[in-house]
Amino acid sequence: MTKEELQIIIGNNIKKARKRKNVSAQELASRCNFEKSTMSRLEAGNTNPTILTLYKISQALGIKMEEIVEGI
């Protein structure tokens, strides 16, 4: 699996979890203290998130980090 494929899986998992929790991308970005554009890049798989970034997102959504990396 390539780096790009991993990033896309992570981005899709974040987006699915966010939608399941009924949270807008803007709201999630705000909860994580990110710019909305950063959240958009993460969900699109266009950036390589750090462990800290994934932790912040999981905390903001009230999910386990395992949900974000599921399928890898």
PDB file of C-alpha atoms in Angstrom:
ATOM      1  CA  MET A   1       0.000   0.000   0.000  1.00  0.00           C
ATOM      2  CA  THR A   2       1.361   3.413  -0.951  1.00  0.00           C
ATOM      3  CA  LYS A   3       1.559   6.497   1.258  1.00  0.00           C
ATOM      4  CA  GLU A   4      -1.159   8.106  -0.841  1.00  0.00           C
ATOM      5  CA  GLU A   5      -3.475   5.118  -0.432  1.00  0.00           C
ATOM      6  CA  LEU A   6      -2.974   5.203   3.346  1.00  0.00           C
ATOM      7  CA  GLN A   7      -3.774   8.902   3.464  1.00  0.00           C
ATOM      8  CA  ILE A   8      -6.962   8.374   1.440  1.00  0.00           C
ATOM      9  CA  ILE A   9      -8.145   5.589   3.776  1.00  0.00           C
ATOM     10  CA  ILE A  10      -7.499   7.773   6.821  1.00  0.00           C
ATOM     11  CA  GLY A  11      -9.244  10.737   5.201  1.00  0.00           C
ATOM     12  CA  ASN A  12     -12.274   8.657   4.274  1.00  0.00           C
ATOM     13  CA  ASN A  13     -12.482   7.241   7.794  1.00  0.00           C
ATOM     14  CA  ILE A  14     -12.365  10.726   9.312  1.00  0.00           C
ATOM     15  CA  LYS A  15     -15.082  11.942   6.970  1.00  0.00           C
ATOM     16  CA  LYS A  16     -17.330   8.922   7.668  1.00  0.00           C
ATOM     17  CA  ALA A  17     -16.946   9.328  11.427  1.00  0.00           C
ATOM     18  CA  ARG A  18     -17.587  13.067  11.221  1.00  0.00           C
ATOM     19  CA  LYS A  19     -20.759  12.569   9.197  1.00  0.00           C
ATOM     20  CA  ARG A  20     -21.939   9.758  11.472  1.00  0.00           C
ATOM     21  CA  LYS A  21     -21.556  12.144  14.416  1.00  0.00           C
ATOM     22  CA  ASN A  22     -23.389  14.915  12.516  1.00  0.00           C
ATOM     23  CA  VAL A  23     -20.457  17.323  12.724  1.00  0.00           C
ATOM     24  CA  SER A  24     -19.562  19.732   9.925  1.00  0.00           C
ATOM     25  CA  ALA A  25     -15.993  19.934   8.646  1.00  0.00           C
ATOM     26  CA  GLN A  26     -15.856  23.516   9.938  1.00  0.00           C
ATOM     27  CA  GLU A  27     -17.000  22.437  13.409  1.00  0.00           C
ATOM     28  CA  LEU A  28     -14.514  19.573  13.563  1.00  0.00           C
ATOM     29  CA  ALA A  29     -11.703  21.853  12.444  1.00  0.00           C
ATOM     30  CA  SER A  30     -12.691  24.330  15.136  1.00  0.00           C
ATOM     31  CA  ARG A  31     -12.807  21.644  17.832  1.00  0.00           C
ATOM     32  CA  CYS A  32      -9.294  20.556  16.821  1.00  0.00           C
ATOM     33  CA  ASN A  33      -8.008  24.130  16.518  1.00  0.00           C
ATOM     34  CA  PHE A  34      -7.249  23.585  12.804  1.00  0.00           C
ATOM     35  CA  GLU A  35      -8.083  25.700   9.795  1.00  0.00           C
ATOM     36  CA  LYS A  36     -10.995  24.338   7.744  1.00  0.00           C
ATOM     37  CA  SER A  37      -8.615  24.012   4.789  1.00  0.00           C
ATOM     38  CA  THR A  38      -6.415  21.695   6.856  1.00  0.00           C
ATOM     39  CA  MET A  39      -9.414  19.504   7.666  1.00  0.00           C
ATOM     40  CA  SER A  40     -10.394  19.471   3.991  1.00  0.00           C
ATOM     41  CA  ARG A  41      -6.892  18.336   2.989  1.00  0.00           C
ATOM     42  CA  LEU A  42      -6.938  15.618   5.666  1.00  0.00           C
ATOM     43  CA  GLU A  43     -10.314  14.269   4.546  1.00  0.00           C
ATOM     44  CA  ALA A  44      -9.247  14.339   0.895  1.00  0.00           C
ATOM     45  CA  GLY A  45      -6.105  12.350   1.709  1.00  0.00           C
ATOM     46  CA  ASN A  46      -3.853  15.158   0.531  1.00  0.00           C
ATOM     47  CA  THR A  47      -1.733  15.394   3.664  1.00  0.00           C
ATOM     48  CA  ASN A  48       0.044  13.004   5.984  1.00  0.00           C
ATOM     49  CA  PRO A  49      -1.390  13.498   9.496  1.00  0.00           C
ATOM     50  CA  THR A  50       0.719  13.094  12.609  1.00  0.00           C
ATOM     51  CA  ILE A  51      -0.284  10.867  15.490  1.00  0.00           C
ATOM     52  CA  LEU A  52      -1.118  14.006  17.481  1.00  0.00           C
ATOM     53  CA  THR A  53      -3.435  15.204  14.702  1.00  0.00           C
ATOM     54  CA  LEU A  54      -5.227  11.852  14.630  1.00  0.00           C
ATOM     55  CA  TYR A  55      -5.518  11.934  18.422  1.00  0.00           C
ATOM     56  CA  LYS A  56      -7.046  15.428  18.376  1.00  0.00           C
ATOM     57  CA  ILE A  57      -9.571  14.364  15.737  1.00  0.00           C
ATOM     58  CA  SER A  58     -10.524  11.202  17.620  1.00  0.00           C
ATOM     59  CA  GLN A  59     -11.005  13.191  20.831  1.00  0.00           C
ATOM     60  CA  ALA A  60     -13.054  15.863  19.068  1.00  0.00           C
ATOM     61  CA  LEU A  61     -15.343  13.192  17.587  1.00  0.00           C
ATOM     62  CA  GLY A  62     -15.459  11.035  20.709  1.00  0.00           C
ATOM     63  CA  ILE A  63     -14.143   7.967  18.887  1.00  0.00           C
ATOM     64  CA  LYS A  64     -11.159   5.648  19.269  1.00  0.00           C
ATOM     65  CA  MET A  65      -8.132   6.285  17.067  1.00  0.00           C
ATOM     66  CA  GLU A  66      -8.563   2.745  15.767  1.00  0.00           C
ATOM     67  CA  GLU A  67     -11.636   3.911  13.835  1.00  0.00           C
ATOM     68  CA  ILE A  68      -9.524   6.440  11.968  1.00  0.00           C
ATOM     69  CA  VAL A  69      -6.928   3.889  10.871  1.00  0.00           C
ATOM     70  CA  GLU A  70      -9.372   1.033  10.241  1.00  0.00           C
ATOM     71  CA  GLY A  71      -8.672  -0.761   6.991  1.00  0.00           C
ATOM     72  CA  ILE A  72      -4.953  -0.144   6.946  1.00  0.00           C
TER      73      ILE A  72
END
